[in-house]
Short mmCIF file of C-alpha atoms in Angstrom, two decimals:
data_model
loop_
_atom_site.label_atom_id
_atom_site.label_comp_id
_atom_site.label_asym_id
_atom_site.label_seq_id
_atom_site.Cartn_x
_atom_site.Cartn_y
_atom_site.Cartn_z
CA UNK A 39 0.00 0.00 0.00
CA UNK A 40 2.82 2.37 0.95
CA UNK A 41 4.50 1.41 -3.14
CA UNK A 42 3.24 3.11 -6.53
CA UNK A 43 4.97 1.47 -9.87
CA UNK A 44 4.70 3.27 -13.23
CA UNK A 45 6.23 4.32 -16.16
CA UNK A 46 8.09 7.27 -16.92
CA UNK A 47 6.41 8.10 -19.97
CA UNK A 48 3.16 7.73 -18.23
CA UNK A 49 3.92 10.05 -15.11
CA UNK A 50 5.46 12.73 -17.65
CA UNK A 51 2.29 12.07 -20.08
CA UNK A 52 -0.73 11.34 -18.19
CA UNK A 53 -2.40 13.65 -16.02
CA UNK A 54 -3.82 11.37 -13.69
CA UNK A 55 -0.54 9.71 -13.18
CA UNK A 56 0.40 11.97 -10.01
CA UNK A 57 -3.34 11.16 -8.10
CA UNK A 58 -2.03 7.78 -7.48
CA UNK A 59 0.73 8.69 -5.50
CA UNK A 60 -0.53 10.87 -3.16
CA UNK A 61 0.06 9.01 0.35
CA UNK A 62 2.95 6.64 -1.22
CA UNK A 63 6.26 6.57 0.54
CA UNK A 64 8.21 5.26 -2.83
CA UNK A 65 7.42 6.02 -6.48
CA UNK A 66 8.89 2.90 -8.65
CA UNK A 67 10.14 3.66 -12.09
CA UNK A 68 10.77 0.23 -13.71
CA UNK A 69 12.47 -0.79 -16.76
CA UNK A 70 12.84 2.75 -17.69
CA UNK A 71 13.28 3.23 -21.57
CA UNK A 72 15.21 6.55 -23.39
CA UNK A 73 12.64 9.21 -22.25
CA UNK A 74 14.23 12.56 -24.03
CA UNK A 75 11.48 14.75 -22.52
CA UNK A 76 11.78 17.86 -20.14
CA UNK A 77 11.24 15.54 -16.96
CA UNK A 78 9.06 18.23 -15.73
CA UNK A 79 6.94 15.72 -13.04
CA UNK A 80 9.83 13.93 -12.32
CA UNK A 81 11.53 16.89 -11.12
CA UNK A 82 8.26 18.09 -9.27
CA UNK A 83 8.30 14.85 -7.88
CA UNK A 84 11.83 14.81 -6.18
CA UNK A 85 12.24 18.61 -5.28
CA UNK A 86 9.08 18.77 -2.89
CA UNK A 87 6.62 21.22 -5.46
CA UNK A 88 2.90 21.02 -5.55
CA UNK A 89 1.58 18.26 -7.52
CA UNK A 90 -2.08 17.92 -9.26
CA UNK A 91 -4.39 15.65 -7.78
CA UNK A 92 -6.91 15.12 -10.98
CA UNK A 93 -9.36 12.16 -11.46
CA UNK A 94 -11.56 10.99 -14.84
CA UNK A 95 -14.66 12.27 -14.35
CA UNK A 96 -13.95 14.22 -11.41
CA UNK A 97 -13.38 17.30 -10.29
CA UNK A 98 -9.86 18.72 -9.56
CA UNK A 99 -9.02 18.53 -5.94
CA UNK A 100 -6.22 20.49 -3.88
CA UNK A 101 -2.97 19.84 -4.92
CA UNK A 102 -0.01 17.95 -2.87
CA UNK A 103 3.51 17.55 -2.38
CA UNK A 104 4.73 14.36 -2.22
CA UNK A 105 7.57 13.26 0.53
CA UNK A 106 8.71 9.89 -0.35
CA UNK A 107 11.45 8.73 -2.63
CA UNK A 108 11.70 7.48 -6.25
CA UNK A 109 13.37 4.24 -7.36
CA UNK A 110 14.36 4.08 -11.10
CA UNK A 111 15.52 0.90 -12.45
CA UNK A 112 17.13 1.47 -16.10
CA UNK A 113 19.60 -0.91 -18.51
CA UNK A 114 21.06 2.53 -19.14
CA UNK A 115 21.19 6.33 -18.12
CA UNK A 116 18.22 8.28 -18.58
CA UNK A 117 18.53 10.87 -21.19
CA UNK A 118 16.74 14.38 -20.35
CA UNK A 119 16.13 17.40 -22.67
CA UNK A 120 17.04 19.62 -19.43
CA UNK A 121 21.14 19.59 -19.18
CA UNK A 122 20.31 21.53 -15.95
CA UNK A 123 21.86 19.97 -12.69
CA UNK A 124 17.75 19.49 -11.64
CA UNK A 125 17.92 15.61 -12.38
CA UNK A 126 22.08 15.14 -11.36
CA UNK A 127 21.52 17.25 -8.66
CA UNK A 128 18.60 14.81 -6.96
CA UNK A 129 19.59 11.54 -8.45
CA UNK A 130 22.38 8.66 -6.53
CA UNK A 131 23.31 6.16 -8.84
CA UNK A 132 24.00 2.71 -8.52
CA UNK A 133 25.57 0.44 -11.10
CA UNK A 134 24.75 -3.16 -10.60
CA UNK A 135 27.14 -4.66 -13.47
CA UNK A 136 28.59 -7.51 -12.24
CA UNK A 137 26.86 -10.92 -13.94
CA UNK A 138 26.13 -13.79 -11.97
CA UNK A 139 27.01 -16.96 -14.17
CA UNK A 140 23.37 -18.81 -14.14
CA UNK A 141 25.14 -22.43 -12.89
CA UNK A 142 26.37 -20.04 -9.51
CA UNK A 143 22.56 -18.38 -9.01
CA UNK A 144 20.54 -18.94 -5.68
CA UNK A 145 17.13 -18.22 -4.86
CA UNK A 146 18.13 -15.46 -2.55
CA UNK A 147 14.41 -14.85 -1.43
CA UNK A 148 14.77 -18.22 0.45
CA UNK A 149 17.84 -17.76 1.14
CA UNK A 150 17.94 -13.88 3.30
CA UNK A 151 14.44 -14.60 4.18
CA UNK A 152 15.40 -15.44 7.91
CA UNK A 153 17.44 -11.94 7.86
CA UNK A 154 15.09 -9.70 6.40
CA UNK A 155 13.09 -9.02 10.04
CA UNK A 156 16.61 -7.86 11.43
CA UNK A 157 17.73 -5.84 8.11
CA UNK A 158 14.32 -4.04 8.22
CA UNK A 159 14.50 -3.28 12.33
CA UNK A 160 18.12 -2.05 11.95
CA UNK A 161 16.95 0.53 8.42
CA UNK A 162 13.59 1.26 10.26
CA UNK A 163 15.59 2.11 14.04
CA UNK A 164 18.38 4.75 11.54
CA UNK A 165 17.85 8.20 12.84
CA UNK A 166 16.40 10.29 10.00
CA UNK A 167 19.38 13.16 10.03
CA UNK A 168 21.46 10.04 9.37
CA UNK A 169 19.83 8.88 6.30
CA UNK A 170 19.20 12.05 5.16
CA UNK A 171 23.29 12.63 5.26
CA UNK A 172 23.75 9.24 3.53
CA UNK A 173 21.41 10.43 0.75
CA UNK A 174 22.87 13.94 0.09
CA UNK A 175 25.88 13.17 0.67
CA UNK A 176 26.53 9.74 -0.98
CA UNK A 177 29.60 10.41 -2.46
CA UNK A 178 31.23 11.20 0.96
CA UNK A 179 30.12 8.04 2.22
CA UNK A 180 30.71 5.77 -0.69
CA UNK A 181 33.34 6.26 -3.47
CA UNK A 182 31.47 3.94 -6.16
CA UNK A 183 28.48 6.58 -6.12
CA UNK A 184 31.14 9.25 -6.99
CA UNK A 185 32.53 7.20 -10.33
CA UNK A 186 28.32 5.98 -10.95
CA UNK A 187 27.74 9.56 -10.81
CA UNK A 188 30.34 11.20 -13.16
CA UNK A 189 29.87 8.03 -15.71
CA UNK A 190 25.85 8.26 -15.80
CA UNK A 191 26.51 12.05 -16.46
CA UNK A 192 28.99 11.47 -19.13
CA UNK A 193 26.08 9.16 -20.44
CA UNK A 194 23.16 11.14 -20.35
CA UNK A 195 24.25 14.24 -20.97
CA UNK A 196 25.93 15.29 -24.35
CA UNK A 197 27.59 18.58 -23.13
CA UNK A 198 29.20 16.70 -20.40
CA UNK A 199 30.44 13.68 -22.55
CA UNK A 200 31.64 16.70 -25.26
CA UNK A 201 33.70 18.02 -22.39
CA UNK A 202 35.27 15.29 -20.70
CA UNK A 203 36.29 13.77 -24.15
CA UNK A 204 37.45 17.22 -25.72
CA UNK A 205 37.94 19.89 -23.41
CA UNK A 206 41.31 20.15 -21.23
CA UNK A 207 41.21 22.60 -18.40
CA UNK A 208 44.14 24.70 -18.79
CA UNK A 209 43.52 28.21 -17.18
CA UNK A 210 46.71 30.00 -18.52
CA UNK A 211 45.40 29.46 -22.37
CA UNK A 212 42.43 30.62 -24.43
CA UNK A 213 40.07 29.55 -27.06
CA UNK A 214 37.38 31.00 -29.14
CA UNK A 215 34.37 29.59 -28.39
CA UNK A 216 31.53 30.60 -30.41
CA UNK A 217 31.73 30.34 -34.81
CA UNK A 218 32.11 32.40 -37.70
CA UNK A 219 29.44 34.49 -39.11
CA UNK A 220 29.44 33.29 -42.20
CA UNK A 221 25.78 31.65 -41.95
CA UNK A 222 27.18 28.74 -43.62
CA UNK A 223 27.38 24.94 -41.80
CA UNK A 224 30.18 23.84 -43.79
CA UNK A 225 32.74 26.78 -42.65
CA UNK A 226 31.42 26.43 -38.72
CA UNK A 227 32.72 23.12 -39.41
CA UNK A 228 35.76 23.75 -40.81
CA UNK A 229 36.43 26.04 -37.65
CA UNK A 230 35.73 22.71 -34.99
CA UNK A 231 39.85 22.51 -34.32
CA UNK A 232 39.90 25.78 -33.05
CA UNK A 233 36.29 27.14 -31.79
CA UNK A 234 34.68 25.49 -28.94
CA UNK A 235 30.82 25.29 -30.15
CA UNK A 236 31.67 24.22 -33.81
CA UNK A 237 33.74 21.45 -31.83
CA UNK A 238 31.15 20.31 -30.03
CA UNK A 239 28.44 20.68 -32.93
CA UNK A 240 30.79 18.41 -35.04
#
């Protein structure tokens, strides 16, 4: 009762998506696909603004701010048309890469079931300041969050992936960065050794 699963594209999309979560304590995005879109909800969602409570057939009721968390499980980074830091800024990644070879899999729900009653009283008994640190501050507390972080970036974002493959930080030196005024493609091309935006439009 305390779980809502959906669909990116439906929570950006549908506007009856965000009625169902009023009262949830965890949003699940699953098998997340390429999105591409502004992320507008999603980013309502996570930063605490007023979302609309609307029903078929019904009329519009107060709007609500929801104070629970969102899981999203992806194959890959989530591209957004916003290369803001609204979605890096709120988002901790974790990579789960490594491949269990199927002749070494357990059934794990068998397996931890005599441990889950302990795991949940020792997460449930975590004073909230504390997992509020280990949320904002992720990095601090874990180094692989740091490396998930900068790769999904690099990933999802094609200004950062420009600038991590092309751009060296050298603060004695300049460059020109925008293009000619020619009006023509060809010669902003031409000018991608030397000009930072025809560079990174190449």
């Amino acid at each position: 009762r305390n779980v809502y699963s959906t669909e990116l594209d439906h929570l950006e999309k549908n506007r009856f998506e965000t009625a169902a979560i009023q009262g949830k304590r965890l949003v699940m995005l699953t098998d997340a696909k390429d999105y591409g879109g502004d992320g507008n909800v999603l980013k309502a969602l996570t930063g605490q603004d007023w979302l609309r409570k609307e029903k078929k057939n019904k009329q519009q009721e107060e709007p609500f701010i929801f104070d629970g968390l969102v899981v999203i499980a992806a194959n890959k980074p989530i591209s957004f048309k916003d290369l803001s830091s609204a979605i890096p800024r709120r988002r901790v990644s974790i990579v789960f890469d490594r491949v269990t070879p199927i002749a070494k899999r357990r059934d794990l729900s068998t397996e931890f079931k005599p441990y889950i009653g302990g795991l949940l009283n020792w997460v449930l008994s975590m004073p909230a300041d504390r997992v509020e640190d280990l949320l904002r501050n992720s990095e601090k507390h874990c180094a692989a969050t740091a490396v998930a972080k900068k790769q999904t970036l690099i990933e999802s974002n094609s200004l950062i992936a420009w600038l991590d493959n092309c751009v060296v930080f050298a603060p004695d030196n300049k460059v020109k960065v925008g293009s000619l005024a020619t009006g023509n493609q060809v010669d902003k091309f031409q000018e991608a050794e030397n000009w930072l935006y025809p560079n990174y439009a190449r």
